[in-house]
Short mmCIF file of C-alpha atoms in Angstrom, two decimals:
data_model
loop_
_atom_site.label_atom_id
_atom_site.label_comp_id
_atom_site.label_asym_id
_atom_site.label_seq_id
_atom_site.Cartn_x
_atom_site.Cartn_y
_atom_site.Cartn_z
CA MET A 90 -9.52 -31.08 11.79
CA VAL A 91 -8.20 -30.32 8.28
CA VAL A 92 -5.53 -32.50 6.99
CA HIS A 93 -2.34 -30.46 5.86
CA VAL A 94 -1.69 -31.97 2.54
CA ASN A 95 1.73 -31.59 0.77
CA ALA A 96 1.06 -29.70 -2.24
CA GLU A 97 3.95 -31.35 -4.02
CA THR A 98 2.55 -34.86 -4.02
CA PRO A 99 2.88 -35.81 -7.75
CA GLY A 100 -0.58 -36.06 -9.35
CA ASP A 101 -2.61 -35.17 -6.40
CA GLU A 102 -4.70 -32.26 -7.87
CA ARG A 103 -7.08 -32.35 -4.92
CA GLY A 104 -4.34 -32.36 -2.38
CA ALA A 105 -2.55 -29.33 -3.96
CA LEU A 106 -5.80 -27.38 -4.20
CA LEU A 107 -6.69 -28.05 -0.67
CA ALA A 108 -3.24 -27.47 0.52
CA PHE A 109 -3.32 -23.97 -1.22
CA LEU A 110 -6.75 -23.25 0.23
CA ASP A 111 -5.63 -24.11 3.69
CA ALA A 112 -2.50 -21.86 3.35
CA GLU A 113 -4.65 -19.05 2.69
CA ARG A 114 -6.86 -19.75 5.39
CA GLY A 115 -3.84 -19.78 7.67
CA GLY A 116 -2.94 -16.15 6.69
CA ILE A 117 -6.49 -15.02 7.90
CA ARG A 118 -6.26 -17.13 11.14
CA ARG A 119 -2.56 -15.81 11.95
CA ALA A 120 -3.65 -12.28 11.57
CA LEU A 121 -5.82 -12.78 14.69
CA LEU A 122 -2.97 -14.24 16.93
CA GLY A 123 -2.57 -12.51 20.07
CA LEU A 124 -5.31 -9.84 19.69
CA THR A 125 -8.16 -9.06 22.03
CA ALA A 126 -11.63 -9.19 20.99
CA GLU A 127 -11.46 -5.25 20.88
CA GLN A 128 -8.52 -5.07 18.42
CA ALA A 129 -9.98 -7.86 16.19
CA GLY A 130 -13.09 -5.79 15.85
CA THR A 131 -11.21 -2.56 15.06
CA THR A 132 -11.39 -0.94 11.63
CA PRO A 133 -7.99 0.97 11.34
CA SER A 134 -7.98 1.48 7.53
CA ALA A 135 -10.21 3.64 5.13
CA SER A 136 -12.51 0.70 4.85
CA GLU A 137 -15.02 -0.71 7.27
CA LEU A 138 -13.20 -4.22 7.41
CA SER A 139 -12.18 -5.72 10.66
CA LEU A 140 -10.27 -8.79 11.29
CA SER A 141 -13.29 -10.46 13.03
CA GLY A 142 -15.54 -9.23 10.27
CA LEU A 143 -13.25 -10.84 7.80
CA LEU A 144 -13.05 -14.05 9.59
CA LYS A 145 -16.88 -14.28 9.78
CA HIS A 146 -17.16 -13.54 6.11
CA VAL A 147 -14.86 -16.04 4.92
CA ALA A 148 -16.16 -18.92 7.02
CA GLU A 149 -19.63 -18.18 5.74
CA VAL A 150 -18.56 -17.70 2.13
CA GLU A 151 -16.77 -21.10 2.22
CA GLU A 152 -19.90 -22.78 3.73
CA GLY A 153 -22.00 -21.23 1.07
CA TRP A 154 -19.95 -22.40 -1.79
CA ILE A 155 -19.55 -25.89 -0.48
CA SER A 156 -23.35 -26.00 0.32
CA ARG A 157 -24.09 -25.11 -3.38
CA ALA A 158 -21.55 -27.66 -4.83
CA GLN A 159 -23.33 -30.14 -2.67
CA GLY A 160 -26.92 -29.08 -3.97
CA VAL A 161 -27.85 -27.71 -0.50
CA ASP A 162 -29.31 -24.23 0.14
CA PRO A 163 -26.61 -22.45 1.91
CA ALA A 164 -27.44 -21.96 5.58
CA VAL A 165 -26.63 -18.36 5.76
CA ARG A 166 -28.93 -15.95 4.09
CA ARG A 167 -28.15 -12.29 3.80
CA THR A 168 -30.53 -9.64 2.68
CA GLU A 169 -29.95 -6.00 2.01
CA ALA A 170 -31.30 -5.32 5.57
CA ASN A 171 -28.75 -7.45 7.21
CA TRP A 172 -25.95 -7.72 4.81
CA ASP A 173 -23.52 -5.84 7.06
CA GLU A 174 -23.81 -8.68 9.58
CA CYS A 175 -21.64 -10.97 7.32
CA PHE A 176 -18.89 -8.48 8.03
CA ARG A 177 -19.18 -8.16 11.94
CA LEU A 178 -19.83 -10.18 14.86
CA ILE A 179 -23.25 -9.92 16.26
CA GLU A 180 -24.52 -10.81 19.87
CA GLY A 181 -23.41 -14.37 20.91
CA GLU A 182 -20.51 -14.68 18.34
CA SER A 183 -16.89 -14.32 19.40
CA VAL A 184 -13.52 -14.79 17.52
CA GLU A 185 -13.17 -18.06 19.09
CA SER A 186 -16.58 -19.43 18.24
CA VAL A 187 -16.31 -18.19 14.68
CA LEU A 188 -12.94 -19.85 14.35
CA ALA A 189 -14.41 -23.05 15.91
CA TYR A 190 -17.17 -22.67 13.22
CA TRP A 191 -14.49 -22.18 10.29
CA GLY A 192 -12.57 -25.20 11.52
CA ARG A 193 -16.06 -27.37 11.14
CA VAL A 194 -16.37 -25.73 7.72
CA ALA A 195 -12.95 -26.49 6.58
CA ASP A 196 -13.28 -30.03 7.71
CA ARG A 197 -16.58 -30.33 5.83
CA THR A 198 -14.89 -29.02 2.65
CA GLU A 199 -11.96 -31.39 2.96
CA GLN A 200 -14.21 -34.27 3.39
CA PHE A 201 -16.64 -33.36 0.77
CA ILE A 202 -13.84 -32.65 -1.99
CA ARG A 203 -12.02 -36.07 -1.02
CA SER A 204 -15.31 -37.99 -1.41
CA LEU A 205 -15.91 -36.73 -4.97
CA PRO A 206 -15.06 -39.29 -7.73
CA THR A 207 -13.80 -36.47 -9.85
CA LEU A 208 -13.31 -32.75 -9.77
CA ASP A 209 -14.95 -32.60 -13.34
CA ALA A 210 -18.56 -33.03 -11.63
CA THR A 211 -20.41 -29.68 -12.17
CA PHE A 212 -23.36 -27.79 -10.32
CA ALA A 213 -25.57 -24.94 -11.36
CA LEU A 214 -25.19 -21.37 -9.60
CA PRO A 215 -28.09 -19.35 -8.64
CA ASP A 216 -29.16 -16.87 -11.49
CA GLU A 217 -27.59 -13.93 -10.35
CA PRO A 218 -25.69 -11.31 -12.76
CA TRP A 219 -22.23 -11.86 -11.10
CA PHE A 220 -22.15 -15.71 -11.58
CA PRO A 221 -21.36 -17.69 -14.84
CA LYS A 222 -24.61 -18.87 -16.61
CA GLU A 223 -23.13 -22.15 -17.20
CA ASP A 224 -22.74 -24.89 -14.75
CA VAL A 225 -19.15 -24.95 -12.77
CA SER A 226 -17.07 -27.80 -11.83
CA MET A 227 -15.79 -28.82 -8.31
CA ARG A 228 -12.32 -27.78 -9.44
CA TRP A 229 -13.89 -24.24 -10.24
CA VAL A 230 -15.43 -23.97 -6.69
CA LEU A 231 -11.99 -24.86 -5.10
CA LEU A 232 -10.18 -22.27 -7.31
CA ARG A 233 -13.08 -19.81 -6.33
CA LEU A 234 -12.43 -20.50 -2.61
CA ILE A 235 -8.72 -19.99 -3.05
CA THR A 236 -9.31 -16.73 -4.79
CA GLU A 237 -11.58 -15.49 -2.06
CA MET A 238 -9.35 -16.46 0.83
CA SER A 239 -6.34 -14.94 -0.97
CA ARG A 240 -8.16 -11.66 -1.39
CA HIS A 241 -8.98 -11.47 2.14
CA SER A 242 -5.79 -12.78 3.51
CA GLY A 243 -4.15 -9.76 1.83
CA HIS A 244 -6.91 -7.60 3.63
CA ALA A 245 -6.01 -9.18 6.91
CA ASP A 246 -2.41 -8.52 6.41
CA ILE A 247 -3.03 -4.81 5.87
CA ILE A 248 -5.45 -4.60 8.79
CA ARG A 249 -3.03 -6.48 11.24
CA GLU A 250 -0.03 -4.28 10.24
CA SER A 251 -2.20 -1.13 10.55
CA LEU A 252 -3.15 -2.41 14.39
CA ASP A 253 0.32 -3.07 15.62
CA GLY A 254 2.88 -3.28 12.86
CA LYS A 255 3.08 -7.00 12.82
CA THR A 256 3.78 -8.37 9.30
CA ALA A 257 2.82 -11.92 7.86
CA PHE A 258 6.17 -13.27 8.34
CA GLU A 259 6.37 -12.00 12.05
CA LEU A 260 3.07 -13.59 12.56
CA VAL A 261 4.18 -17.01 11.04
CA ALA A 262 7.10 -16.87 13.43
CA LEU A 263 4.81 -16.12 16.36
CA GLU A 264 2.57 -19.07 15.37
CA ARG A 265 5.70 -21.29 15.51
CA GLY A 266 6.91 -19.93 18.77
CA GLU A 267 9.94 -18.58 17.16
CA SER A 268 11.69 -15.02 17.29
CA TRP A 269 11.38 -12.72 14.36
CA GLY A 270 14.05 -10.39 13.24
#
């Protein structure tokens, strides 16, 4: 279970970064509230993105970055032949199972980041044209994850509003069991 850290704790850079990461994760999770599996798999905009596909993507991306930071080859490998599977649920996967998987990934991220003596420790990235050539810090990977979650949280907002008109604020109220408007 991810610990929700107060981002205002003075001097707790790790806690602040983890809290921002968890806040962005929450936007994606909330976008799925009250939807059927069919609705979650719908692509209502010009793109091919669905909420269930975004969910799977962000869970796998987070696991990939934390695995790299730990010096472990990421468990999920995509090739050109199956890249689209990163953005859609396949046989045996459900929104619930991917949410549970992402919960485990989030716990692993929290434990790993909390175990580090410093966020200044570095690791090398694969030799790909889209990655920096120099080693990056653990701080960098947290910022990278926050950026990734923020981007896709915005996508999730648009998709959800396109499905049933519910906005992020309405979903926060729904999550809290409060009425909106």
